[in-house]
Coordinates of C-alpha atoms in Angstrom, one line a residue:
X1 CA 55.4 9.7 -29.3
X2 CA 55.1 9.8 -25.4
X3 CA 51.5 11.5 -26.1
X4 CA 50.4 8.4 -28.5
X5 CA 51.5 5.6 -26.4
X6 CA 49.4 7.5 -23.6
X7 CA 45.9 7.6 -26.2
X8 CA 46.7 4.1 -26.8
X9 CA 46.6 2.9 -23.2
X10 CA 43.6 5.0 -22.3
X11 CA 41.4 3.5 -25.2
X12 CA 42.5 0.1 -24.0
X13 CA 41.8 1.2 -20.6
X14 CA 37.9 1.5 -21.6
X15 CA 37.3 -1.9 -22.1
X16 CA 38.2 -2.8 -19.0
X17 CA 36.6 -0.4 -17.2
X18 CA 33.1 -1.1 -18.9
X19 CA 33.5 -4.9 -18.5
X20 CA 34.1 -4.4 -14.9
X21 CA 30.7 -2.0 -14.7
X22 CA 28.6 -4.7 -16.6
X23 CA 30.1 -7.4 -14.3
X24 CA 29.0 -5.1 -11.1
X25 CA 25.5 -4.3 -12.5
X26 CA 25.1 -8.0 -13.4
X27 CA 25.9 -9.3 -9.8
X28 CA 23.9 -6.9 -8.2
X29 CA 20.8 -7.8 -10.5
X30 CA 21.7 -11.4 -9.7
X31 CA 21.6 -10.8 -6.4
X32 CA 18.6 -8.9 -6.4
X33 CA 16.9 -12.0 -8.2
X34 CA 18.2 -14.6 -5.5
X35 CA 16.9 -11.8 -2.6
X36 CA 13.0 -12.1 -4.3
X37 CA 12.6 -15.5 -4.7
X38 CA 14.0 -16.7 -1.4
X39 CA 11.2 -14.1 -0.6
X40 CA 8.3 -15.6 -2.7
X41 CA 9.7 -19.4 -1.8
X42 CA 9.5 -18.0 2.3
X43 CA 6.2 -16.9 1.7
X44 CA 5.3 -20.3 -0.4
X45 CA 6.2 -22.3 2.5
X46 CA 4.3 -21.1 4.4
X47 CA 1.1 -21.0 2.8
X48 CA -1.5 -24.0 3.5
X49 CA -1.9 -24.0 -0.4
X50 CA -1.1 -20.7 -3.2
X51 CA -4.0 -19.2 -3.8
X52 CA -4.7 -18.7 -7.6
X53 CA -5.3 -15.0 -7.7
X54 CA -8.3 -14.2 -9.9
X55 CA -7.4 -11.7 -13.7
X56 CA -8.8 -8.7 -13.2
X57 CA -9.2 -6.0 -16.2
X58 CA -9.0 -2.7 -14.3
X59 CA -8.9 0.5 -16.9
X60 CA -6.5 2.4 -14.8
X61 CA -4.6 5.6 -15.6
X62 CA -2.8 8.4 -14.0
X63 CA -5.4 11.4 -12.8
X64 CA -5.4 14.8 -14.1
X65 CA -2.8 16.1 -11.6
X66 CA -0.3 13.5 -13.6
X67 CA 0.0 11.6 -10.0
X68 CA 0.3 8.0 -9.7
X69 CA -2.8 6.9 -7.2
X70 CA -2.9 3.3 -6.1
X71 CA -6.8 1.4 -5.1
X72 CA -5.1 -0.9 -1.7
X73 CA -7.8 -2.8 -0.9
X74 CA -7.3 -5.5 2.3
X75 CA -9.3 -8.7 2.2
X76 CA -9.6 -11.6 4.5
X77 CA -10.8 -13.5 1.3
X78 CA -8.4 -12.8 -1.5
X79 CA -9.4 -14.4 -4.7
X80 CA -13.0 -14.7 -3.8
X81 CA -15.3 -12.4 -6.1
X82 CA -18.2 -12.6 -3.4
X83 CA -15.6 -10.9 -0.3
X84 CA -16.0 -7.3 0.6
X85 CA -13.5 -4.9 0.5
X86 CA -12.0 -4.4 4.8
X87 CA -9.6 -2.0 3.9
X88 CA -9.8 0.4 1.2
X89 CA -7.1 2.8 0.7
X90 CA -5.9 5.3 -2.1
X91 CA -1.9 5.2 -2.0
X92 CA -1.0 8.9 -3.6
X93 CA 2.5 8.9 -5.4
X94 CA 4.2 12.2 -6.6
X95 CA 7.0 10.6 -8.9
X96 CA 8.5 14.3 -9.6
X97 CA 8.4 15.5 -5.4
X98 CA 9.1 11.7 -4.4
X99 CA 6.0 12.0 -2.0
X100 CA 3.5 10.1 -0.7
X101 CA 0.2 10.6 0.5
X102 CA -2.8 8.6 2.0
X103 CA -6.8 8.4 1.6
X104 CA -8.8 5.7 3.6
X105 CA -12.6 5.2 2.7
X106 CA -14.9 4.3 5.4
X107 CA -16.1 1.0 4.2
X108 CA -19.6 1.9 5.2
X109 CA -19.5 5.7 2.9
X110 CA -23.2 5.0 1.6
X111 CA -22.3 6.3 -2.4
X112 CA -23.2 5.9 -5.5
X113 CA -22.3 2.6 -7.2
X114 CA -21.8 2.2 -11.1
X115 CA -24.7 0.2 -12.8
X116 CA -26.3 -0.5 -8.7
X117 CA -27.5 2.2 -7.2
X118 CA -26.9 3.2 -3.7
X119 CA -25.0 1.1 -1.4
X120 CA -21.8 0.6 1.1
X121 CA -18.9 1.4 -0.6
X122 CA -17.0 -2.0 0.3
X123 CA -19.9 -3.8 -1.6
X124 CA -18.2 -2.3 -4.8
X125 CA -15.7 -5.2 -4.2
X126 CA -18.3 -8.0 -4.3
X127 CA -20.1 -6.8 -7.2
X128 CA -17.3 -6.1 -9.6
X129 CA -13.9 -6.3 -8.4
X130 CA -11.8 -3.2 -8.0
X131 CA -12.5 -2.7 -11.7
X132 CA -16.2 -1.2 -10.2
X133 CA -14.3 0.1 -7.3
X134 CA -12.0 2.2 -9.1
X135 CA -14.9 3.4 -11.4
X136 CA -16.9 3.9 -8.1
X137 CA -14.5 6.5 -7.1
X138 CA -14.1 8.2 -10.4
X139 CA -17.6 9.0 -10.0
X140 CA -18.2 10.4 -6.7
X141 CA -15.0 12.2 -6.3
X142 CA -13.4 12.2 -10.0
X143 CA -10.0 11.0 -9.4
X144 CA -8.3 8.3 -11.4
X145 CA -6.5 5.0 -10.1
X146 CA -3.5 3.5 -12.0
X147 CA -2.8 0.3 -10.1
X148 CA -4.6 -1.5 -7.5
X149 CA -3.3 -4.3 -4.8
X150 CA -5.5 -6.6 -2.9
X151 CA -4.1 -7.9 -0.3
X152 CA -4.6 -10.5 1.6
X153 CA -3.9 -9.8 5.7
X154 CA -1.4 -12.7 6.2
X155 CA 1.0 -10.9 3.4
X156 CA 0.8 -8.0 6.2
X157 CA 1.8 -10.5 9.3
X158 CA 4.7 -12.1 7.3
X159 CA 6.3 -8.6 5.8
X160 CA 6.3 -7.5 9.7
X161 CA 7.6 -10.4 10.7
X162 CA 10.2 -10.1 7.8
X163 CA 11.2 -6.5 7.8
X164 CA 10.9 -6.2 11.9
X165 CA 12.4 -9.5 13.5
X166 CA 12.1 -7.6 16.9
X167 CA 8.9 -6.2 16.2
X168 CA 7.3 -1.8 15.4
X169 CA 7.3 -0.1 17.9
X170 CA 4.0 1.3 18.5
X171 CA 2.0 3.1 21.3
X172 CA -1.0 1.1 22.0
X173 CA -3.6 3.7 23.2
X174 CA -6.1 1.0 24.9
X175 CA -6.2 -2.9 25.9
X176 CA -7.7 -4.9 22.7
X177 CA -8.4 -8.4 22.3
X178 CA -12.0 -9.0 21.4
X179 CA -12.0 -10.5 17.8
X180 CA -8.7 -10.0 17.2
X181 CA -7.1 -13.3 18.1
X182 CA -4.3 -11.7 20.5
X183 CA -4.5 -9.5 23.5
X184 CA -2.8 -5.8 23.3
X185 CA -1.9 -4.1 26.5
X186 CA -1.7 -0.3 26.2
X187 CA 1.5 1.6 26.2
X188 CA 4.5 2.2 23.9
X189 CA 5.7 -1.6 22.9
X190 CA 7.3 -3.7 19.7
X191 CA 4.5 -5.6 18.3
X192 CA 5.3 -8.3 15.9
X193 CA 3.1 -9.4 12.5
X194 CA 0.2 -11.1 14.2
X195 CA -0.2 -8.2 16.9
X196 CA 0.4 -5.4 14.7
X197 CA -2.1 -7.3 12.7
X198 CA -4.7 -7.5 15.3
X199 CA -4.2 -3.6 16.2
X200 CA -5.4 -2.3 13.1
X201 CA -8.3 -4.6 12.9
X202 CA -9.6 -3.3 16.2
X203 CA -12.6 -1.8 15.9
X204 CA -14.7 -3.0 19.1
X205 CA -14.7 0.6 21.3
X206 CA -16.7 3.8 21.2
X207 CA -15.7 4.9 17.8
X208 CA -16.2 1.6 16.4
X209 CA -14.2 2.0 12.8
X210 CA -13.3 5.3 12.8
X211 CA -10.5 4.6 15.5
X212 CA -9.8 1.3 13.1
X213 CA -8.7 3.2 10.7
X214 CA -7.0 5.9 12.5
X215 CA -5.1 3.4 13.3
X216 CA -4.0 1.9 10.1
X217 CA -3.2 4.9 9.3
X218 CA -0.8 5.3 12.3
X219 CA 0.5 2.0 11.4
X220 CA 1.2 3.0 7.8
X221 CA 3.4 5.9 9.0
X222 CA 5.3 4.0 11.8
X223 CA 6.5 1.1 9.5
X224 CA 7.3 3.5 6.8
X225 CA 9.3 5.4 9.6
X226 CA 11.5 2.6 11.4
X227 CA 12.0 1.2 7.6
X228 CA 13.5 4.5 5.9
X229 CA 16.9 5.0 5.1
X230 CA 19.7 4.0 2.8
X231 CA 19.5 0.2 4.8
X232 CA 16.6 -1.0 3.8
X233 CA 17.5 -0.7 0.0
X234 CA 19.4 -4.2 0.2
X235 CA 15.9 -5.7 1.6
X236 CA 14.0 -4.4 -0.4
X237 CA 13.9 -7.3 -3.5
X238 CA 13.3 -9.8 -0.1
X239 CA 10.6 -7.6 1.2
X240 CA 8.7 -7.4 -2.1
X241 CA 9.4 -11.3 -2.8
X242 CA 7.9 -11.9 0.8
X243 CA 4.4 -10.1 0.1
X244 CA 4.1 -11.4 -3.5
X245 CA 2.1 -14.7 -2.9
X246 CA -0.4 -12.4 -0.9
X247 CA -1.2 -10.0 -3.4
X248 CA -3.3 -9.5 -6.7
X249 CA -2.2 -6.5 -8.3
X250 CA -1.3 -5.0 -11.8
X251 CA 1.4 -3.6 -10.7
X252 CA 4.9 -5.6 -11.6
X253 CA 7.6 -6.1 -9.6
X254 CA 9.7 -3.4 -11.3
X255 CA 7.0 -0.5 -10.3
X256 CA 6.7 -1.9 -7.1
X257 CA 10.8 -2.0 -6.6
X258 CA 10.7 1.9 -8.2
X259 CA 7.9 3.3 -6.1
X260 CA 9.6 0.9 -2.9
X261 CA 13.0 3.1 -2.9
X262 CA 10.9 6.3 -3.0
X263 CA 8.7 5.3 0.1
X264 CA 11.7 4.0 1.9
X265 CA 14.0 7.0 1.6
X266 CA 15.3 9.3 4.0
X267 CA 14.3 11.9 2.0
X268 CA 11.1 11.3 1.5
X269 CA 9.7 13.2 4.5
X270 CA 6.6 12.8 6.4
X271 CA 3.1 11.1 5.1
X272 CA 0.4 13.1 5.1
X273 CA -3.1 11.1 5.8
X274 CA -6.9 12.1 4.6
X275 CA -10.1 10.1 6.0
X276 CA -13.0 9.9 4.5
X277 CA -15.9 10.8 5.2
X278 CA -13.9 14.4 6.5
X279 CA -14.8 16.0 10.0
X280 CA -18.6 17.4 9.8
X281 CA -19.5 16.0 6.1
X282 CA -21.5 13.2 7.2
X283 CA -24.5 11.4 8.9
X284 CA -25.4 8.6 10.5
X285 CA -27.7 6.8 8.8
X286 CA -30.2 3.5 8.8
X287 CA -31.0 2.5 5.5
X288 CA -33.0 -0.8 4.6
X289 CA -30.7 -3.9 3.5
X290 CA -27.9 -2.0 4.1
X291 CA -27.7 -1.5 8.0
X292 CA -26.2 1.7 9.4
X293 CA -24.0 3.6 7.3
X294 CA -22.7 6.9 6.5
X295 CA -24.7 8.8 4.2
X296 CA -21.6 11.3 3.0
X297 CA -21.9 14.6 1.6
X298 CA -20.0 14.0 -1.5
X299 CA -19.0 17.2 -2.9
X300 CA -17.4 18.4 0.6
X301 CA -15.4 15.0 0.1
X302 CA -14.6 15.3 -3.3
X303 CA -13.6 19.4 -2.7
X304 CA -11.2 17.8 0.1
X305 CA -9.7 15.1 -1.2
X306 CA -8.6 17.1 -4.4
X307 CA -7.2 20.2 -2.4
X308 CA -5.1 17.1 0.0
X309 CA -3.9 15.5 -3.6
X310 CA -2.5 19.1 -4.7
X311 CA -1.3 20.8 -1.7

């Protein structure tokens, strides 16, 4: 008797239990919600006017190595089919290991262009959107894209400003200020959105855009550093919400929210960076219409950038 009273109270038990799980799931997704648009409505606020982000089709999939590899391209001009592509970056995501990796492309890699010919990589951009970007990699070094973000530089200011009210710490390796709007003294220092803005733009010393993107690079590691750990997680729907008006991208906010946690965790370990054109695989060049660029050879790159994908 004892036994059946005891069945009866655990099955009524279960009810209870499950209502209280949906109730918990449900707050936290409502809360979530409220974190990203206060995010999106920040951002909106402070935007002159919201841009209307142009429809790309981009015929994206994962490569052959069943990696997720995301085209980040930065752009003073977002939404303007004529701007070249400042920053172009391949964002490499192992979904199994939880890793990530990073490839930057010297704008001014002199390479084969789908349906053009010859010309600076960046141009890609201008003449067909990261549609002919994406295919313009797939041809000279035969790895697939499944998602690209364009992003516009002031999304970068106001996710610093955002994620780091006191600023990322960051060791400054020489004074910069010419084009760049502020004025950076070297030495270790916490640099807010519109200086750590201005230090990976710098590209006005001896080494001209090969130190620029060193130091993006640099950047990319230091804010993934001071962001990781189990804290962030609660930002994170804020964060995303912040950067959202600054963006085109295919990507929806539930990938970007999965891939997020990965790149924010403690266990994600350190990320592992790739230029090119690699060390002793390129030339300085002059060619006409184009200006100096850097005639690459392409299957040293290629060789490279697949054995940096897989290792």
């Amino acid at each position: 008797m004892r036994s059946d009273k005891h069945q009866v109270k655990k099955k009524r038990r279960w009810p209870s239990v499950l209502l209280v799980f949906l109730l918990l799931i449900g707050a936290v997704a409502g809360y979530a919600y409220f974190q990203y648009q206060q995010g999106v409505n920040q951002s909106l606020g402070k935007m002159d006017k919201k841009a209307s982000n142009v429809v790309y089709t981009f015929k994206g999939q994962k490569d052959q190595y069943g990696g997720t590899n995301i085209l980040l391209l930065g752009s003073d001009a977002r939404g303007k089919e004529t701007s070249r592509a400042d920053t172009i970056m391949i964002v490499h995501y192992n979904e199994d290991k939880g890793t990530f990796k990073l490839t930057s492309i010297m704008r001014d890699s002199y390479l084969e262009i789908p349906g053009h010919g010859k010309h600076k990589v960046n141009s890609a951009f201008a003449r067909g959107g990261p549609e002919l970007m994406r295919q313009t990699i797939k041809q000279n070094f035969d790895i697939d894209l499944q998602y690209y973000v364009i992003a516009d530089f002031q999304g970068f200011v106001q996710l610093i400003d955002e994620a780091f009210p006191n600023g990322v710490e960051i060791d400054v390796e020489k004074k910069m200020s010419k084009n760049i709007d502020v004025t950076l003294e070297p030495g270790l220092q916490k640099l807010n959105g519109k200086e750590m803005l201005g230090y990976v733009r710098y590209r006005h010393d001896a080494i001209g855009d090969f130190g620029r993107v060193e130091r993006q690079q640099k950047a990319v590691k230091a804010i993934g550093d001071q962001l990781m750990g189990l804290q962030t997680i609660p930002k994170l729907p804020k964060l995303i919400g912040v950067v959202k008006p600054y963006v085109n991208t295919n990507m929806n906010t539930s990938d970007i929210t999965f891939m997020a946690k990965d790149f924010f965790s403690k266990n994600r370990g350190t990320i592992d960076t790739l230029r090119i054109p690699v060390e002793n695989s390129y030339s300085d060049a002059r060619i006409a219409g184009e200006g100096a660029v850097l005639d690459i050879n392409v299957e040293k790159n290629k060789e490279a950038l697949h054995q940096f994908i897989t290792k």
